[in-house]
Amino acid sequence: MLRAGTEVSCLACRNLVPANMGVRFRMPLQKLHPLSRAIHHRYSNPQHPPHRSAARYFTSLSRLPMRPARPPLGGHGYQQHRTFWVARLASRLLKLRYILLGSAVGGGYTAKKTYEEWKDMLPDFSEYAWIVPDFIWELNEHVDLEKIANALPDMEELAKLLPDLEKIGENFTFLRSLLSNESSGEPAFRATESQGSESSEKQFKKTSDKEKVDQLQEELLRTQLKYQRMLERLEKENKELRKVVLQKDDKGIHQRKVKKSLIDMYSEVLDILSDYDSNYNTQDHLPRVVVVGDQSAGKTSVLEMIAQARIFPRGSGEMMTRSPVKVTLSEGPHHVAMFKDSSREFDLGKEEDLAALRREIELRMRKSVKEGQTVSPETISLSVKGPGIQRMVLVDLPGVISTVTAGMAADTKETIFSISKAYMQNPNAIILCIQDGSVDAERSIVTDLVSQMDPHGKRTIFVLTKVDLAEKNLASPSRIQQIVEGKLFPMKALGYFAVVTGKGSSSESIDAIKDYEEDFFQNSKLLKNGMLKAHQVTTKNLSLAVSDCFWKMVRESVEQQADAFKASRFNLETEWKNNYPRLRELDRNELFEKAKNEILDEVISLSQVTPKHWESILQKKLWERVSTHVIENIYLPAAQTMNSGTFNTTVDIKLKQWTDKQLPHKALEVAWETLQEEFARFMAEYKGKDQDDIFDKLKEAVKDESIKRHKWNERAMDSLRVIQHNALEDRSITDKPQWDAAIQFMEETLQARLKDTDSVIRDMVGPDWKERWLNWTNRTAEQHIRNETKNELERLLKLHEDHTAYLANDEVTTVRKNLEGRGVEVDPVLIKDTWHQLYRRHFLQKALFHCNLCRRGFYYYQRHFVDSELECNDVVLFWRIQRMLGITANTLRQQLTNTEVRRLEKNVKEVLEDLGEDNEKKVHLITGRRVQLAEDLKKVREIQEKLEAFIEALHKEK
């Protein structure tokens, strides 16, 4: 049993080796500690006598000096020998105690060090305590935490998930004992075993060591995954708990107002800054996460994984992101999305709302793109809230392209570069650089662009997408390791991440993508072989890192930005005090409201116009519009007849035709023009009362647009036609004042026409001898010919005072020959044209003379001109026209005051409301340095106040 190489050991020796050490081979006796062999030999089976030669080399006494021969039993020497043996045994046992104690301490230290290294691989959650809203810490007042604690797993179950420190310590102790040399040499082994057995033991020892290391590494990885699953389960339960509490808070259980979240306050500042444009050039250096990458590299997919919803429109290879999209991520009880300028909430848990949100985003992108362009710099602002979402502000930019394809604008590539640079040149912007891992890294364009904007990588986070395809397609997986370690690209970054954003199907849900990503990295050789570290994978770790970096950058830069806007505000206020000391600081919207009230006051003033004023203006303007038609097409043709019956018949026919076709339309035109003129007159009168000239363009635009929208009621035209027709059919003049009024109206009309005709003739023949003498002017050749023609035609009219309105051909020939006899060559057309004006003057002169004769003709009119040579049918005609004008003016006045003024007021209000919603038109119509300065002051004050409120809330959260 004590023979070298034996494989038999007693029960005491076996108990020294723990059963859970995981050793698969049996322990040779030679490997035991010398003290163990001594105990083994003393308590071995006594039936087998020991071999003295073997005991000399293999017992624990082999290292001591040779003993003298054993004395006979029972003597004094034996008692002395026995006492010495007991002392030696006690010393050996004490030595065993110290060895075991030292091994336990060394193994425990090694296990603790390994456990600490394993813990360092996990993220530090102590810095994320601010993620939990304030009211969570107040749960002890409203929620029974003891009941929740009882529902959680026991400590024993949690301990099972933690690594077995005793087992690890024993394994490492045993491994160290195997690798260390024995404290004292074992020459007996060399004397009893051959060289072949020693080499086989060394080889077996190396193999067992490697297997043991692999087992420990696998066990460590399994323990880490168990811990991660447990952590995810606890986070999920915490998320549900926060959701329930937030829902109760929304229902008013706590009866307190929920304060605005920190990220919402920050997002409002960014929204205001996106619209801010000042001559003082206060640059926007507030942090936001800028997502850039090559087209189809997976930018949108990464952002959707962070937002935990598929909110963006998708396309197969085509450009979908056509304008920057600012997404504000925050925590809330419900997973919803909302646009900045809309009150509609999209429930991201419903597929129909997700589809509607994607359509709305695509529609807004296409609307923002101007005609002839492919991308737009206008930003679409969107907020996404949900349980467990990391708080940050991201801006998704159009993908960088290398070539302009068919259907794109020629400057698309340069426009995308300029948009990307504009966002990345912000020194506090965090650049999230997305690289497609499934294609050759050398084909990437975005890495060079990011290197130019952030050469030292102080604010860049690199993300390698589609790692599953990269691992499958790449022949050398170490290339992925080079990318995530920053050794393949010259670009530098704060951190490198590898993510998987699904299998490429647009129908995949976020949960399915998360499960696929977790399964991939759990089984990936990249993680097992140490090419990727655990904290570098999954979009969840990426989201935590980006959020941490974002808030760190915010805390470092927000106060500096607040100081910059404070200085800008001081400059603007100083300029206002120096240039406009007595005026209030009214911005464009406030000025528009002031102008709106003034315009509405002017419209209301139209109702104060007296009926007499309306009728006087309408009657005068209507006669100016229709007088030419009455004289040229009704009165003159009828006056050429030979008797009163034919005159009245001709007049009635022409009046009926005129009333049916033209008169009502002309009357409505006159009424609408009168309304416009009165509206403009009131505006002009109001302008004199301390009117601000910056409203001139706005008022003119409102007036024009209101008039353009106004349409007269067609029913009013039909009723007006009946009224005018009835008025013109009436021939009964009831009294002498009416007769005298008709005479006066006829006389004024004829005198005005005669004056106009004389003016035309004067222009035709040129200046007379007085004007030529006084003004030193001469007639032109044409005027000389017309003057000779006029003299010849006047002689003809003196001979035939009752001549008709038209010259006969033989008369034209006679006139032309007479002029040729005097050496004047004249064209027949010129003769007829000159005759028309001369006969018109001749007729008007005769009509005026006849009008004077009819002043005393009312008596004959009452007797129907019986037994009288005087006929005054033309006076009756003018009375009918005058009466029609009065009735029409009265009808139009009633329609204006009762209907059209109110409709105009309604149109003006509608125009003002439309202009109030159109900021571009307001900027165009209300202009000037005073307006712009007030606008800048308002913006800067608002930004500064919101920044200060945000900084105060940020300090409180710390």
mmCIF file of C-alpha atoms in Angstrom, residues 667-879:
data_model
loop_
_atom_site.group_PDB
_atom_site.id
_atom_site.type_symbol
_atom_site.label_atom_id
_atom_site.label_comp_id
_atom_site.label_asym_id
_atom_site.label_seq_id
_atom_site.Cartn_x
_atom_site.Cartn_y
_atom_site.Cartn_z
ATOM 1 C CA ALA A 667 -74.732 99.046 -60.798
ATOM 2 C CA LEU A 668 -73.245 96.293 -58.630
ATOM 3 C CA GLU A 669 -69.769 97.143 -59.849
ATOM 4 C CA VAL A 670 -70.325 100.737 -58.861
ATOM 5 C CA ALA A 671 -71.624 99.706 -55.441
ATOM 6 C CA TRP A 672 -68.648 97.440 -54.725
ATOM 7 C CA GLU A 673 -66.173 100.091 -55.899
ATOM 8 C CA THR A 674 -67.905 102.638 -53.703
ATOM 9 C CA LEU A 675 -67.625 100.326 -50.721
ATOM 10 C CA GLN A 676 -63.917 99.868 -51.411
ATOM 11 C CA GLU A 677 -63.323 103.592 -51.779
ATOM 12 C CA GLU A 678 -65.127 104.344 -48.558
ATOM 13 C CA PHE A 679 -63.175 101.610 -46.760
ATOM 14 C CA ALA A 680 -59.904 103.048 -48.096
ATOM 15 C CA ARG A 681 -61.024 106.562 -47.147
ATOM 16 C CA PHE A 682 -61.652 105.544 -43.556
ATOM 17 C CA MET A 683 -58.267 103.840 -43.418
ATOM 18 C CA ALA A 684 -56.608 106.987 -44.726
ATOM 19 C CA GLU A 685 -58.450 109.173 -42.207
ATOM 20 C CA TYR A 686 -57.503 106.820 -39.354
ATOM 21 C CA LYS A 687 -53.904 106.908 -40.511
ATOM 22 C CA GLY A 688 -53.681 110.539 -39.579
ATOM 23 C CA LYS A 689 -54.444 109.728 -35.942
ATOM 24 C CA ASP A 690 -50.995 108.711 -34.781
ATOM 25 C CA GLN A 691 -50.947 105.861 -37.252
ATOM 26 C CA ASP A 692 -47.836 103.654 -37.315
ATOM 27 C CA ASP A 693 -46.450 103.431 -40.846
ATOM 28 C CA ILE A 694 -45.265 99.857 -40.298
ATOM 29 C CA PHE A 695 -48.920 98.792 -40.758
ATOM 30 C CA ASP A 696 -49.295 100.231 -44.271
ATOM 31 C CA LYS A 697 -48.329 97.086 -46.170
ATOM 32 C CA LEU A 698 -50.446 94.911 -43.910
ATOM 33 C CA LYS A 699 -53.553 97.074 -44.307
ATOM 34 C CA GLU A 700 -53.171 97.262 -48.048
ATOM 35 C CA ALA A 701 -52.820 93.473 -48.228
ATOM 36 C CA VAL A 702 -55.892 92.973 -46.024
ATOM 37 C CA LYS A 703 -57.951 95.349 -48.150
ATOM 38 C CA ASP A 704 -56.942 93.744 -51.437
ATOM 39 C CA GLU A 705 -57.464 90.207 -50.201
ATOM 40 C CA SER A 706 -60.851 91.050 -48.674
ATOM 41 C CA ILE A 707 -62.028 92.645 -51.889
ATOM 42 C CA LYS A 708 -60.757 89.682 -53.856
ATOM 43 C CA ARG A 709 -62.731 87.259 -51.701
ATOM 44 C CA HIS A 710 -65.930 89.319 -51.707
ATOM 45 C CA LYS A 711 -68.614 88.306 -54.176
ATOM 46 C CA TRP A 712 -71.914 90.099 -54.535
ATOM 47 C CA ASN A 713 -75.020 88.021 -54.048
ATOM 48 C CA GLU A 714 -76.472 86.959 -57.425
ATOM 49 C CA ARG A 715 -80.009 87.145 -56.082
ATOM 50 C CA ALA A 716 -79.413 90.835 -55.433
ATOM 51 C CA MET A 717 -78.629 91.303 -59.138
ATOM 52 C CA ASP A 718 -81.906 89.682 -60.198
ATOM 53 C CA SER A 719 -83.968 91.748 -57.795
ATOM 54 C CA LEU A 720 -82.100 94.897 -58.831
ATOM 55 C CA ARG A 721 -82.899 94.171 -62.488
ATOM 56 C CA VAL A 722 -86.632 94.045 -61.757
ATOM 57 C CA ILE A 723 -86.479 97.273 -59.754
ATOM 58 C CA GLN A 724 -84.583 99.107 -62.515
ATOM 59 C CA HIS A 725 -86.902 97.838 -65.218
ATOM 60 C CA ASN A 726 -89.989 99.029 -63.325
ATOM 61 C CA ALA A 727 -88.394 102.403 -62.668
ATOM 62 C CA LEU A 728 -87.574 102.995 -66.341
ATOM 63 C CA GLU A 729 -91.065 102.067 -67.504
ATOM 64 C CA ASP A 730 -92.632 104.845 -65.459
ATOM 65 C CA ARG A 731 -93.145 108.057 -67.527
ATOM 66 C CA SER A 732 -95.409 109.987 -65.160
ATOM 67 C CA ILE A 733 -93.930 113.195 -63.796
ATOM 68 C CA THR A 734 -96.235 114.200 -60.987
ATOM 69 C CA ASP A 735 -95.248 117.758 -60.221
ATOM 70 C CA LYS A 736 -93.357 120.790 -61.467
ATOM 71 C CA PRO A 737 -90.291 120.321 -59.166
ATOM 72 C CA GLN A 738 -89.704 116.935 -60.692
ATOM 73 C CA TRP A 739 -89.977 118.473 -64.165
ATOM 74 C CA ASP A 740 -87.527 121.182 -63.259
ATOM 75 C CA ALA A 741 -85.131 118.621 -61.768
ATOM 76 C CA ALA A 742 -85.260 116.638 -65.009
ATOM 77 C CA ILE A 743 -84.596 119.815 -67.001
ATOM 78 C CA GLN A 744 -81.621 120.638 -64.797
ATOM 79 C CA PHE A 745 -80.273 117.099 -65.020
ATOM 80 C CA MET A 746 -80.602 117.136 -68.817
ATOM 81 C CA GLU A 747 -78.978 120.529 -69.113
ATOM 82 C CA GLU A 748 -76.016 119.592 -66.925
ATOM 83 C CA THR A 749 -75.507 116.409 -68.863
ATOM 84 C CA LEU A 750 -75.640 118.093 -72.260
ATOM 85 C CA GLN A 751 -73.321 120.903 -71.175
ATOM 86 C CA ALA A 752 -70.787 118.420 -69.915
ATOM 87 C CA ARG A 753 -70.949 116.528 -73.185
ATOM 88 C CA LEU A 754 -70.678 119.721 -75.198
ATOM 89 C CA LYS A 755 -67.640 120.757 -73.238
ATOM 90 C CA ASP A 756 -65.993 117.403 -73.900
ATOM 91 C CA THR A 757 -66.813 117.640 -77.611
ATOM 92 C CA ASP A 758 -65.328 121.147 -77.909
ATOM 93 C CA SER A 759 -62.185 119.882 -76.290
ATOM 94 C CA VAL A 760 -61.924 117.047 -78.791
ATOM 95 C CA ILE A 761 -62.413 119.394 -81.741
ATOM 96 C CA ARG A 762 -59.800 121.794 -80.344
ATOM 97 C CA ASP A 763 -57.282 118.970 -80.165
ATOM 98 C CA MET A 764 -58.099 117.965 -83.739
ATOM 99 C CA VAL A 765 -57.635 121.371 -85.365
ATOM 100 C CA GLY A 766 -54.895 122.677 -83.123
ATOM 101 C CA PRO A 767 -54.503 126.107 -81.455
ATOM 102 C CA ASP A 768 -56.417 129.104 -82.770
ATOM 103 C CA TRP A 769 -54.788 132.388 -83.763
ATOM 104 C CA LYS A 770 -54.766 133.747 -80.154
ATOM 105 C CA GLU A 771 -52.949 130.743 -78.788
ATOM 106 C CA ARG A 772 -50.544 130.733 -81.694
ATOM 107 C CA TRP A 773 -49.799 134.395 -81.098
ATOM 108 C CA LEU A 774 -49.461 134.202 -77.331
ATOM 109 C CA ASN A 775 -47.766 130.815 -76.971
ATOM 110 C CA TRP A 776 -45.723 130.891 -80.186
ATOM 111 C CA THR A 777 -47.095 127.566 -81.347
ATOM 112 C CA ASN A 778 -48.098 126.362 -84.802
ATOM 113 C CA ARG A 779 -50.446 123.735 -86.158
ATOM 114 C CA THR A 780 -49.174 120.440 -87.488
ATOM 115 C CA ALA A 781 -49.832 119.377 -91.050
ATOM 116 C CA GLU A 782 -52.629 117.029 -89.952
ATOM 117 C CA GLN A 783 -54.170 119.753 -87.787
ATOM 118 C CA HIS A 784 -54.064 122.131 -90.751
ATOM 119 C CA ILE A 785 -55.907 119.582 -92.916
ATOM 120 C CA ARG A 786 -58.483 118.983 -90.183
ATOM 121 C CA ASN A 787 -58.994 122.704 -89.710
ATOM 122 C CA GLU A 788 -59.696 123.174 -93.442
ATOM 123 C CA THR A 789 -62.030 120.182 -93.357
ATOM 124 C CA LYS A 790 -63.844 121.610 -90.297
ATOM 125 C CA ASN A 791 -64.401 124.929 -92.028
ATOM 126 C CA GLU A 792 -65.837 123.220 -95.099
ATOM 127 C CA LEU A 793 -68.178 120.983 -93.011
ATOM 128 C CA GLU A 794 -69.379 123.954 -90.915
ATOM 129 C CA ARG A 795 -70.498 125.707 -94.141
ATOM 130 C CA LEU A 796 -72.423 122.533 -94.999
ATOM 131 C CA LEU A 797 -74.157 122.501 -91.597
ATOM 132 C CA LYS A 798 -75.146 126.198 -91.975
ATOM 133 C CA LEU A 799 -76.817 125.381 -95.233
ATOM 134 C CA HIS A 800 -78.595 122.284 -93.811
ATOM 135 C CA GLU A 801 -79.258 122.770 -90.095
ATOM 136 C CA ASP A 802 -81.548 119.734 -89.985
ATOM 137 C CA HIS A 803 -78.967 117.457 -91.530
ATOM 138 C CA THR A 804 -78.853 113.839 -90.409
ATOM 139 C CA ALA A 805 -76.072 112.397 -88.318
ATOM 140 C CA TYR A 806 -74.337 110.781 -91.284
ATOM 141 C CA LEU A 807 -72.839 112.219 -94.476
ATOM 142 C CA ALA A 808 -73.834 110.772 -97.794
ATOM 143 C CA ASN A 809 -71.119 109.553 -100.164
ATOM 144 C CA ASP A 810 -71.792 112.293 -102.678
ATOM 145 C CA GLU A 811 -71.479 114.863 -99.884
ATOM 146 C CA VAL A 812 -68.131 113.403 -98.864
ATOM 147 C CA THR A 813 -66.992 113.624 -102.492
ATOM 148 C CA THR A 814 -68.134 117.228 -102.741
ATOM 149 C CA VAL A 815 -66.257 118.203 -99.604
ATOM 150 C CA ARG A 816 -63.106 116.415 -100.765
ATOM 151 C CA LYS A 817 -63.192 118.146 -104.169
ATOM 152 C CA ASN A 818 -63.741 121.530 -102.598
ATOM 153 C CA LEU A 819 -60.716 120.998 -100.384
ATOM 154 C CA GLU A 820 -58.637 119.811 -103.317
ATOM 155 C CA GLY A 821 -59.573 122.985 -105.100
ATOM 156 C CA ARG A 822 -57.906 124.859 -102.276
ATOM 157 C CA GLY A 823 -54.873 122.637 -102.482
ATOM 158 C CA VAL A 824 -55.729 120.388 -99.536
ATOM 159 C CA GLU A 825 -55.504 116.634 -100.048
ATOM 160 C CA VAL A 826 -57.803 114.877 -97.568
ATOM 161 C CA ASP A 827 -58.874 111.313 -96.951
ATOM 162 C CA PRO A 828 -62.614 110.429 -96.852
ATOM 163 C CA VAL A 829 -62.193 108.724 -93.448
ATOM 164 C CA LEU A 830 -60.815 111.937 -91.984
ATOM 165 C CA ILE A 831 -63.795 113.818 -93.399
ATOM 166 C CA LYS A 832 -66.270 111.435 -91.702
ATOM 167 C CA ASP A 833 -64.376 111.519 -88.416
ATOM 168 C CA THR A 834 -64.348 115.303 -88.368
ATOM 169 C CA TRP A 835 -68.038 115.388 -89.349
ATOM 170 C CA HIS A 836 -68.942 113.135 -86.385
ATOM 171 C CA GLN A 837 -67.512 115.574 -83.866
ATOM 172 C CA LEU A 838 -68.942 118.654 -85.600
ATOM 173 C CA TYR A 839 -72.409 117.144 -85.880
ATOM 174 C CA ARG A 840 -72.247 116.055 -82.246
ATOM 175 C CA ARG A 841 -71.516 119.640 -81.177
ATOM 176 C CA HIS A 842 -74.241 120.912 -83.462
ATOM 177 C CA PHE A 843 -76.764 118.437 -82.028
ATOM 178 C CA LEU A 844 -75.848 119.177 -78.395
ATOM 179 C CA GLN A 845 -76.227 122.894 -79.002
ATOM 180 C CA LYS A 846 -79.694 122.357 -80.502
ATOM 181 C CA ALA A 847 -80.607 120.033 -77.597
ATOM 182 C CA LEU A 848 -79.600 122.658 -75.041
ATOM 183 C CA PHE A 849 -81.694 125.253 -76.832
ATOM 184 C CA HIS A 850 -84.629 122.841 -76.865
ATOM 185 C CA CYS A 851 -84.072 122.156 -73.163
ATOM 186 C CA ASN A 852 -84.455 125.850 -72.377
ATOM 187 C CA LEU A 853 -87.680 125.925 -74.355
ATOM 188 C CA CYS A 854 -89.041 122.993 -72.331
ATOM 189 C CA ARG A 855 -88.641 124.756 -69.020
ATOM 190 C CA ARG A 856 -92.184 126.061 -69.457
ATOM 191 C CA GLY A 857 -93.450 122.852 -71.025
ATOM 192 C CA PHE A 858 -94.795 121.069 -67.921
ATOM 193 C CA TYR A 859 -98.268 122.368 -68.648
ATOM 194 C CA TYR A 860 -98.158 120.912 -72.163
ATOM 195 C CA TYR A 861 -96.775 117.671 -70.801
ATOM 196 C CA GLN A 862 -99.804 117.329 -68.511
ATOM 197 C CA ARG A 863 -102.016 117.792 -71.597
ATOM 198 C CA HIS A 864 -99.849 115.214 -73.457
ATOM 199 C CA PHE A 865 -98.643 117.997 -75.800
ATOM 200 C CA VAL A 866 -102.052 118.220 -77.470
ATOM 201 C CA ASP A 867 -102.461 121.259 -79.707
ATOM 202 C CA SER A 868 -98.884 122.243 -79.087
ATOM 203 C CA GLU A 869 -95.913 122.456 -81.348
ATOM 204 C CA LEU A 870 -93.565 121.858 -78.371
ATOM 205 C CA GLU A 871 -92.606 118.250 -77.652
ATOM 206 C CA CYS A 872 -90.362 117.460 -74.650
ATOM 207 C CA ASN A 873 -90.002 113.687 -74.886
ATOM 208 C CA ASP A 874 -86.252 114.003 -74.303
ATOM 209 C CA VAL A 875 -86.955 115.651 -70.941
ATOM 210 C CA VAL A 876 -89.166 112.687 -69.993
ATOM 211 C CA LEU A 877 -86.339 110.362 -70.999
ATOM 212 C CA PHE A 878 -83.889 112.124 -68.691
ATOM 213 C CA TRP A 879 -86.456 112.106 -65.916
#
